[in-house]
XYZ file of C-alpha atoms in Angstrom:
615
model
C 42.763 28.776 -30.069
C 46.409 27.664 -30.902
C 49.101 26.763 -28.293
C 50.725 30.127 -28.508
C 47.562 32.138 -27.876
C 46.719 29.921 -25.016
C 50.051 30.388 -23.183
C 50.164 34.032 -23.617
C 46.447 34.229 -22.217
C 47.472 32.077 -19.204
C 50.670 34.322 -18.734
C 48.487 37.279 -18.416
C 46.011 35.656 -16.123
C 48.607 33.871 -13.862
C 49.728 37.060 -12.086
C 46.143 37.604 -10.679
C 46.134 34.027 -9.139
C 46.986 34.401 -5.705
C 49.260 31.312 -5.219
C 52.162 30.159 -7.044
C 51.323 28.642 -10.560
C 53.239 27.707 -13.643
C 52.848 25.830 -16.910
C 54.888 22.780 -17.792
C 55.128 21.428 -21.354
C 55.415 17.916 -22.711
C 59.246 17.898 -22.556
C 59.117 18.772 -18.781
C 60.163 22.562 -19.139
C 58.274 25.490 -17.494
C 56.892 27.430 -20.227
C 55.690 30.488 -17.973
C 54.872 31.321 -14.356
C 53.586 33.966 -12.305
C 55.370 36.251 -9.694
C 54.321 34.286 -6.796
C 56.530 31.327 -8.099
C 59.381 33.094 -6.147
C 57.602 31.834 -2.935
C 58.473 28.281 -4.240
C 61.794 28.958 -6.169
C 63.311 32.071 -4.878
C 66.293 32.183 -6.838
C 64.916 34.195 -10.208
C 63.610 33.288 -13.561
C 62.383 29.705 -13.858
C 61.010 29.926 -17.420
C 62.797 27.219 -19.621
C 64.017 25.352 -16.643
C 63.621 21.518 -16.083
C 60.614 21.300 -13.752
C 62.141 17.632 -12.543
C 65.442 19.364 -11.713
C 63.829 22.347 -9.801
C 61.125 20.361 -7.779
C 62.247 16.475 -7.864
C 58.751 15.660 -9.254
C 58.509 13.520 -12.462
C 56.581 14.292 -15.649
C 54.454 11.358 -15.434
C 53.634 12.040 -11.783
C 52.296 15.402 -12.792
C 50.399 13.793 -15.632
C 48.786 11.282 -12.959
C 47.797 14.162 -10.952
C 46.306 15.843 -13.849
C 44.303 12.457 -14.704
C 43.047 12.376 -11.227
C 41.691 16.024 -11.761
C 39.921 14.949 -14.714
C 38.489 11.969 -13.137
C 36.898 14.297 -10.154
C 35.739 17.131 -12.239
C 35.000 15.803 -15.626
C 36.604 16.713 -18.848
C 37.056 20.558 -19.564
C 34.410 22.019 -22.264
C 33.137 18.145 -22.879
C 36.060 17.629 -24.981
C 39.358 15.426 -24.419
C 42.353 14.774 -26.496
C 42.100 11.066 -26.991
C 46.036 10.701 -27.410
C 46.499 12.819 -24.088
C 44.113 10.898 -22.285
C 45.444 7.457 -23.296
C 49.100 8.918 -22.174
C 47.797 10.328 -18.846
C 46.152 6.842 -18.099
C 49.305 5.061 -18.604
C 51.111 7.524 -16.330
C 48.539 6.913 -13.893
C 49.003 3.281 -13.970
C 52.948 3.616 -13.653
C 52.606 5.928 -10.533
C 49.441 6.059 -8.609
C 48.212 9.709 -7.942
C 48.491 10.969 -4.381
C 48.868 14.008 -2.627
C 52.325 15.452 -3.478
C 53.973 17.804 -0.668
C 56.896 19.820 -1.923
C 59.144 21.335 0.783
C 61.008 24.503 -0.748
C 62.236 27.805 0.694
C 61.320 26.543 4.325
C 57.820 26.097 3.252
C 55.668 23.116 2.310
C 53.381 23.268 -0.916
C 50.735 20.893 -2.002
C 50.807 20.302 -5.943
C 47.902 19.935 -7.865
C 47.818 19.727 -11.846
C 45.216 20.274 -14.767
C 46.031 19.015 -18.226
C 45.607 21.669 -21.045
C 44.250 20.604 -24.488
C 47.499 21.324 -26.039
C 49.110 18.599 -23.822
C 50.844 21.205 -21.332
C 50.109 20.931 -17.608
C 49.135 23.571 -15.519
C 50.389 23.541 -11.884
C 49.357 25.050 -8.725
C 51.439 25.244 -5.482
C 49.297 25.672 -2.186
C 50.916 26.736 0.859
C 50.055 24.125 3.477
C 52.972 24.755 5.940
C 50.673 25.490 8.894
C 48.348 22.502 7.969
C 51.350 19.994 7.932
C 52.837 21.152 11.173
C 49.410 20.757 12.825
C 49.127 17.289 11.091
C 52.818 16.489 12.142
C 52.364 17.652 15.744
C 48.984 15.332 15.994
C 50.970 12.433 14.703
C 53.719 13.073 17.258
C 51.473 13.253 19.989
C 49.163 10.277 19.422
C 49.115 8.106 22.109
C 51.094 4.274 21.679
C 50.163 1.521 24.108
C 52.957 -0.858 25.177
C 52.540 -4.038 26.749
C 55.455 -5.889 28.258
C 55.585 -9.591 29.427
C 58.699 -11.206 31.186
C 58.891 -14.519 29.134
C 60.466 -16.940 31.542
C 59.940 -15.536 34.848
C 58.301 -18.696 36.252
C 61.159 -20.879 35.189
C 63.541 -18.340 36.707
C 62.091 -18.072 40.131
C 61.781 -22.102 40.319
C 65.489 -22.216 39.792
C 66.877 -19.664 42.235
C 66.686 -18.933 45.740
C 64.053 -16.397 47.051
C 66.794 -14.079 47.900
C 68.345 -14.065 44.435
C 64.975 -13.929 42.890
C 63.959 -10.787 44.781
C 67.278 -9.156 43.940
C 67.159 -9.956 40.239
C 63.362 -8.956 40.251
C 64.164 -5.664 41.804
C 66.892 -4.834 39.074
C 64.450 -6.071 36.246
C 61.561 -3.586 37.447
C 64.168 -0.684 37.707
C 65.398 -1.336 34.376
C 61.917 -1.318 32.907
C 60.802 1.763 34.887
C 64.098 3.762 33.715
C 63.202 2.777 30.142
C 59.793 3.964 30.369
C 60.804 7.370 32.104
C 63.195 7.827 29.254
C 60.481 7.632 26.633
C 58.334 9.728 28.618
C 56.051 7.099 29.380
C 53.287 6.381 32.098
C 53.824 2.925 33.461
C 51.636 0.398 35.328
C 52.554 -2.879 36.741
C 49.723 -5.335 36.148
C 51.539 -8.063 37.977
C 54.839 -9.620 38.594
C 55.500 -10.285 34.728
C 53.325 -7.755 33.233
C 53.594 -3.957 32.447
C 51.666 -1.286 30.380
C 53.183 1.813 29.184
C 51.515 4.734 27.569
C 53.626 7.081 25.759
C 53.663 9.689 22.674
C 54.350 8.327 18.898
C 57.193 10.745 18.887
C 59.268 8.213 20.757
C 58.500 5.207 18.471
C 61.035 6.204 15.668
C 63.641 6.295 18.309
C 62.865 2.958 19.678
C 62.727 1.274 16.358
C 65.915 3.182 15.150
C 67.743 2.027 18.410
C 66.406 -1.671 17.982
C 64.834 -1.670 21.327
C 67.883 -1.689 23.379
C 65.798 -2.599 26.290
C 65.713 -6.155 25.313
C 69.561 -6.305 25.378
C 69.404 -4.707 28.784
C 67.280 -6.946 30.523
C 69.243 -10.044 28.884
C 72.453 -8.757 30.377
C 70.930 -8.895 33.961
C 72.725 -11.605 35.813
C 70.573 -14.232 37.136
C 72.916 -16.638 38.387
C 71.483 -19.610 36.274
C 71.960 -20.833 32.620
C 69.529 -18.771 30.833
C 68.742 -14.982 30.771
C 65.430 -13.323 31.565
C 64.044 -11.916 28.346
C 61.036 -9.504 27.501
C 58.355 -9.756 24.927
C 57.151 -6.079 23.896
C 53.831 -5.463 22.028
C 53.267 -1.800 20.968
C 50.166 -0.537 19.282
C 49.977 2.586 17.300
C 47.810 4.820 15.076
C 44.355 3.303 16.211
C 41.307 5.357 15.556
C 40.798 5.618 19.291
C 42.926 4.360 22.492
C 40.583 1.061 22.715
C 41.915 0.098 19.197
C 45.489 1.039 19.876
C 45.248 -1.140 22.980
C 43.996 -4.175 20.846
C 46.834 -3.713 18.536
C 49.049 -3.880 21.465
C 47.644 -6.903 22.700
C 47.837 -8.458 19.145
C 51.511 -7.354 18.867
C 52.444 -9.066 22.237
C 50.676 -12.223 21.105
C 52.698 -12.311 17.942
C 55.940 -11.683 19.988
C 55.083 -14.535 22.439
C 54.238 -16.731 19.706
C 57.528 -16.283 18.147
C 59.380 -17.161 20.864
C 59.733 -13.968 22.986
C 62.833 -11.806 23.374
C 61.547 -9.346 20.824
C 59.234 -6.491 20.258
C 56.564 -6.260 17.753
C 55.081 -2.861 16.705
C 51.526 -3.030 14.974
C 49.303 -0.520 13.421
C 46.521 -0.479 10.928
C 48.627 -1.444 8.055
C 51.904 -2.860 8.985
C 53.709 -4.922 11.583
C 57.580 -4.734 12.432
C 59.601 -6.985 14.374
C 62.588 -6.287 16.406
C 65.027 -8.612 18.349
C 64.388 -12.333 18.674
C 68.201 -12.986 19.274
C 67.632 -16.205 21.769
C 66.208 -19.413 21.757
C 62.989 -20.243 23.459
C 63.289 -21.449 26.963
C 61.897 -24.712 27.398
C 59.246 -25.015 29.988
C 59.588 -27.538 32.746
C 55.863 -27.425 33.672
C 53.713 -29.889 31.263
C 50.494 -28.669 32.833
C 49.431 -26.919 29.687
C 50.181 -30.051 27.506
C 47.482 -31.855 29.778
C 44.980 -29.276 29.599
C 45.332 -28.726 25.721
C 45.100 -32.575 25.486
C 42.009 -32.994 27.210
C 40.357 -29.858 25.304
C 41.362 -31.307 22.032
C 39.878 -34.687 22.988
C 36.487 -32.994 24.148
C 36.392 -31.428 20.699
C 36.937 -34.681 18.838
C 34.175 -36.365 21.058
C 31.793 -33.512 20.340
C 32.561 -33.565 16.280
C 30.944 -35.997 14.005
C 34.078 -35.997 11.658
C 37.653 -34.872 11.919
C 39.967 -33.674 8.999
C 43.645 -33.791 9.897
C 45.880 -31.511 7.834
C 49.687 -30.784 7.653
C 51.471 -28.179 5.454
C 52.108 -28.601 1.734
C 54.899 -30.921 0.685
C 54.445 -32.998 4.098
C 57.364 -34.120 6.196
C 57.610 -36.566 8.619
C 56.743 -34.015 11.473
C 53.486 -33.136 9.865
C 52.633 -36.798 8.946
C 53.693 -38.295 12.351
C 51.769 -35.757 14.232
C 48.714 -36.486 12.233
C 49.140 -40.031 12.995
C 48.966 -39.127 16.721
C 45.864 -36.992 16.401
C 44.289 -39.903 14.281
C 44.872 -42.230 17.246
C 42.966 -39.779 19.629
C 40.138 -39.950 17.270
C 40.190 -43.623 17.158
C 40.327 -43.735 20.944
C 36.916 -41.306 20.801
C 35.150 -43.478 18.287
C 35.132 -40.426 15.985
C 35.470 -40.776 12.254
C 38.635 -39.162 11.015
C 40.555 -38.570 7.801
C 44.044 -37.449 7.012
C 43.887 -34.831 4.162
C 46.893 -34.863 1.837
C 47.112 -34.577 -1.926
C 50.449 -35.221 -3.026
C 52.873 -37.668 -1.061
C 56.374 -36.215 -1.188
C 59.250 -38.806 -1.825
C 60.465 -38.092 1.667
C 57.723 -39.847 3.326
C 56.400 -42.234 0.731
C 57.998 -45.426 2.248
C 56.420 -44.686 5.508
C 52.853 -43.702 3.813
C 52.857 -47.094 2.003
C 52.953 -48.949 5.274
C 50.238 -46.964 6.543
C 48.037 -47.734 3.661
C 49.077 -51.451 3.985
C 47.705 -51.324 7.587
C 44.278 -50.543 6.205
C 43.300 -48.844 9.525
C 43.690 -45.362 8.357
C 41.650 -43.085 6.035
C 43.743 -40.920 3.829
C 42.042 -38.875 1.186
C 42.643 -35.832 -1.211
C 41.447 -32.488 -0.817
C 38.690 -32.643 -3.547
C 37.188 -35.499 -1.368
C 37.616 -33.734 1.707
C 35.440 -30.894 0.159
C 32.788 -33.017 -0.881
C 32.536 -34.573 2.717
C 32.990 -31.428 4.965
C 30.218 -30.032 7.091
C 29.711 -26.976 9.327
C 30.672 -28.754 12.453
C 33.301 -30.781 10.997
C 36.688 -30.369 12.900
C 39.885 -29.545 11.356
C 43.090 -30.020 13.091
C 46.044 -28.151 11.347
C 49.441 -29.500 12.235
C 53.091 -28.290 11.880
C 51.820 -24.945 10.387
C 49.672 -21.888 11.396
C 49.707 -20.165 8.069
C 46.615 -20.580 5.691
C 48.652 -20.428 2.574
C 50.675 -23.296 3.803
C 48.127 -25.968 4.440
C 46.960 -28.654 1.906
C 43.516 -26.740 1.365
C 43.093 -23.300 2.895
C 39.451 -23.255 1.582
C 38.475 -25.745 4.030
C 38.996 -23.593 6.930
C 36.210 -21.314 5.372
C 33.669 -24.165 5.661
C 33.667 -25.090 9.200
C 33.687 -23.277 12.555
C 35.891 -25.743 14.540
C 39.510 -25.379 13.808
C 42.532 -26.589 15.945
C 46.117 -25.474 15.377
C 49.094 -27.228 16.777
C 52.491 -25.839 15.706
C 56.111 -25.479 17.051
C 56.994 -22.585 14.556
C 57.332 -18.937 15.598
C 54.064 -17.119 14.931
C 53.872 -14.826 11.825
C 51.444 -12.145 10.803
C 49.328 -14.179 8.434
C 48.350 -16.764 10.918
C 44.879 -18.846 10.965
C 42.229 -16.240 12.392
C 40.224 -17.191 15.370
C 40.901 -20.960 15.725
C 38.801 -22.568 18.400
C 41.994 -23.804 19.932
C 45.624 -22.796 19.330
C 48.676 -24.518 20.643
C 51.884 -22.993 19.646
C 54.927 -23.635 21.653
C 58.038 -22.306 19.936
C 60.402 -23.967 22.577
C 59.165 -27.442 21.423
C 61.522 -29.337 18.923
C 58.741 -30.394 16.670
C 54.797 -30.795 16.521
C 55.435 -34.409 17.113
C 56.914 -33.501 20.467
C 53.865 -31.481 21.511
C 51.367 -34.292 20.128
C 53.141 -36.955 21.981
C 52.969 -35.053 25.218
C 49.430 -34.593 24.855
C 48.868 -38.395 24.167
C 50.573 -39.155 27.558
C 47.456 -37.790 29.221
C 44.558 -38.525 26.976
C 45.237 -42.494 26.350
C 47.155 -45.344 27.657
C 50.372 -45.878 26.326
C 49.615 -49.394 25.088
C 46.731 -48.122 23.007
C 49.193 -46.476 20.535
C 50.301 -48.761 18.063
C 54.003 -49.093 16.823
C 53.486 -47.640 13.469
C 52.051 -44.524 15.412
C 54.816 -44.494 17.812
C 57.361 -44.793 14.915
C 55.856 -41.981 12.926
C 56.018 -39.604 15.949
C 59.351 -40.492 16.652
C 60.620 -40.107 13.242
C 59.061 -36.662 13.038
C 60.939 -35.672 16.053
C 64.084 -37.272 14.642
C 63.906 -35.436 11.513
C 63.045 -31.960 13.139
C 65.868 -32.198 15.355
C 68.497 -33.405 12.783
C 68.814 -36.680 14.968
C 68.489 -35.180 18.417
C 71.249 -32.720 17.652
C 69.503 -29.246 17.402
C 66.499 -27.648 19.340
C 66.453 -30.502 21.787
C 65.541 -30.230 25.465
C 64.951 -32.672 28.337
C 61.244 -32.694 27.525
C 62.361 -33.780 23.718
C 64.213 -36.747 25.318
C 61.240 -37.708 27.783
C 58.681 -37.683 24.876
C 61.206 -39.951 22.662
C 61.556 -42.326 25.743
C 57.908 -42.711 26.010
C 57.544 -43.453 22.279
C 60.321 -45.947 22.615
C 58.428 -47.799 25.536
C 55.339 -47.628 23.185
C 57.083 -49.895 20.779
C 58.999 -47.515 18.365
C 61.893 -49.236 16.794
C 64.886 -46.698 16.124
C 66.450 -49.243 13.557
C 63.037 -49.355 11.462
C 62.780 -45.374 11.541
C 66.324 -44.901 10.334
C 65.037 -47.043 7.023
C 62.551 -43.971 6.673
C 65.371 -41.620 6.042
C 67.463 -43.633 3.237
C 67.552 -41.928 -0.050
C 68.048 -43.228 -3.603
C 71.589 -43.037 -5.349
C 70.523 -39.957 -7.260
C 69.685 -38.144 -4.145
C 72.811 -39.041 -2.505
C 74.958 -38.063 -5.470
C 72.979 -34.690 -5.612
C 73.839 -34.102 -1.787
C 77.389 -34.805 -2.108
C 77.752 -32.413 -5.272
C 76.172 -29.725 -3.313
C 78.304 -30.007 -0.288
C 81.457 -30.247 -2.354
C 80.550 -27.135 -4.428
C 79.562 -25.067 -1.376
C 80.941 -21.399 -1.174
C 82.040 -19.735 2.159
C 81.574 -16.305 2.398
C 82.587 -13.535 4.995
C 81.042 -13.815 8.195
C 81.126 -17.399 8.502
C 78.124 -18.101 5.970
C 78.094 -21.018 3.885
C 75.758 -21.286 0.564
C 75.082 -24.063 -1.963
C 72.906 -25.149 -4.639
C 71.413 -28.422 -4.872
C 71.035 -29.664 -8.608
C 68.691 -32.352 -9.830
C 67.015 -32.936 -6.285
C 63.616 -32.831 -7.927
C 60.766 -33.921 -5.387
C 63.381 -34.706 -2.882
C 65.018 -31.211 -3.012
C 63.802 -29.942 0.194
C 65.044 -32.893 2.176
C 68.392 -32.819 0.430
C 68.477 -28.981 1.018
C 68.056 -29.484 4.739
C 70.684 -32.102 4.841
C 73.216 -30.070 3.037
C 72.461 -27.119 5.289
C 73.039 -29.396 8.488
C 76.204 -30.894 6.986
C 77.781 -27.273 6.235
C 77.472 -26.366 9.811
C 80.099 -29.296 10.638
C 82.853 -27.066 9.007
C 84.793 -25.105 11.301
C 84.229 -21.365 11.136
C 80.695 -21.939 9.631
C 77.986 -19.990 11.630
C 75.138 -20.328 9.236
C 74.318 -22.257 6.174
C 71.871 -21.387 3.216
C 70.982 -23.899 0.512
C 68.723 -23.684 -2.536
C 67.495 -25.780 -5.036
C 64.755 -26.126 -7.696
C 61.848 -28.863 -6.928
C 59.928 -30.802 -9.334
C 57.361 -27.956 -9.748
C 59.851 -25.347 -10.872
C 60.010 -23.871 -7.388
C 63.012 -22.801 -5.587
C 63.177 -24.198 -2.005
C 65.403 -22.721 0.442
C 66.732 -24.272 3.689
C 68.796 -22.073 6.389
C 70.534 -23.328 9.462
C 72.534 -21.569 12.195
C 74.590 -22.170 15.216
C 72.512 -19.265 17.080
C 74.634 -16.393 16.183
C 72.355 -15.436 13.341
C 68.379 -15.512 13.420
C 67.525 -17.427 10.227
C 63.926 -17.210 10.682
C 64.112 -13.513 10.661
C 66.303 -13.658 7.501
C 63.943 -15.926 5.470
C 60.807 -14.115 6.667
C 61.793 -11.301 4.355
C 61.615 -14.001 1.695
C 57.870 -15.223 2.619
C 59.561 -18.044 4.770
C 59.894 -18.720 8.530
C 60.691 -21.148 11.018
C 62.964 -20.934 14.249
C 66.062 -18.939 15.227
C 68.626 -21.897 14.056
C 66.170 -23.573 11.476
C 64.436 -21.995 8.536
C 63.021 -22.595 5.180
C 61.232 -20.561 2.257
C 59.829 -21.101 -1.245
C 60.483 -18.459 -3.813
C 60.033 -17.867 -7.480
C 63.496 -16.778 -8.127
C 66.335 -18.946 -9.246
C 68.718 -20.391 -6.702
C 71.555 -18.054 -7.813
C 69.360 -14.985 -7.598
C 67.610 -15.912 -4.295
C 70.967 -16.958 -2.605
C 72.349 -13.454 -3.793
C 69.608 -11.487 -2.209
C 69.511 -13.300 1.118
C 73.473 -12.886 1.543
C 72.585 -9.036 1.099
C 69.987 -9.372 3.645
C 72.273 -11.178 6.205
C 75.061 -8.501 5.627
C 72.413 -5.841 6.304
C 71.347 -7.868 9.573
C 75.048 -8.304 10.584
C 75.411 -4.546 10.625
C 72.501 -3.916 12.648
């Protein structure tokens, strides 16, 4: 049967098919159609018209649908055109097949396609308007669970009189309940600082579009002290039942709290979205958690036969310094311990050489760690909570005992089900958190000078010499280390750089560009293994220029990876900005590593920053 005969026969049969149908040729033109096609395209004759122009559906998409139909039903008459099959397979790879819904003439149609032997495609339009309306109604009326936590209520009540506390608490409660009413929610107050709201999913898009204005409204409540109240909001949606949706909400709230609070997180089966996060985490005055966590970690160490201590890849002084602090707890407990690190970055090499010279510390590579690990080995992960960032992620699968200590804002891909997680975003550094724990689990005289200097160096580098993200507890921890023998003059030597690195930093600063909105960018040339440290120093230096609100610096390291450092004075959340590029950090300090060139990634980051500014 030739092509002409086939088309004629289908044209004759098509009027008897009770649904709209047409034949599209290899050029994307409609060869013929039955009279029901007027239900889809009511404006007249569609023959010889371009199918894409009429429907917005590409020819390769039709071929992908047709290929899916062949896969499900088998080839017609046991025969296939090899060339057409290969072409359809390519089309399917280019654009995966899925249900196509076309909205025309105030109706909705589901498209299916069947490949003909001559290369043409037979297209059917099934009217699914009623089905889609029911599906959309079901989607709109799904119940979402919202959990709300008042982040810094304890600090607030300790800082104000009971009368002021009651007035502000009443205003806060009224604001939250008014917001719940606006979204048609049913609200329950669990305790003074926690609420649960159930509302329909139809309101969720409105909340996201409005960027959760409730966060700004609560922050605007006058507290009479030097920090505002803020909320953490976790919303669960689209669970298979209300129980799973509630679990999503709890996980979302944990993420919001772990990222420093003052933000909303929406979680469903496939996606997590973040909104807010405009303020710094408020430092907690109560050190009770440090004492509890310190004793818990000591207990875990005592019960383990061996401890592996790991920081993130390309370790800095914060990761290495905090590792030295945990190592001291292990020595005190009499438990065998090892610091696991493969490559010693240039920025900590001078200090690491002193550690090796002391001959009191076991430092091993990841291969050796793999051969030594056992099921009851304890792994302590420091200065990161992302599996992909640590020295040897596979080691996490070889033990049931994992402790995480970190000060970065929590991200989605965090280590799952750790035995103990101590993530405090208010802290200046992981070294600060470890130092506070050390005060409760060992005598100050037990800590040797080298360990005290390592911890103080970690705090120094992460606070840009105590200039940023530094609270009263930071200075208290630093003072304890100073009394333990840390020499600030010795620490300064650890931050010295060679002449080439100094020139690279000076050149990056000299060639920096200033963009609209007070954003400065720079590229570090020839930094090599030190590029990450140089980037951070350049980014810090650019903030000293008047009118600069944020700085972004990029450079290629010795492995060909582009390292990015971003800093801000608080007006821009650089953590949210660099999370879009696989990085993270804090509101004012963040970093990332990407495959693109420095020029390309800076251009993309500037576009994202501009978009954030408009929001």
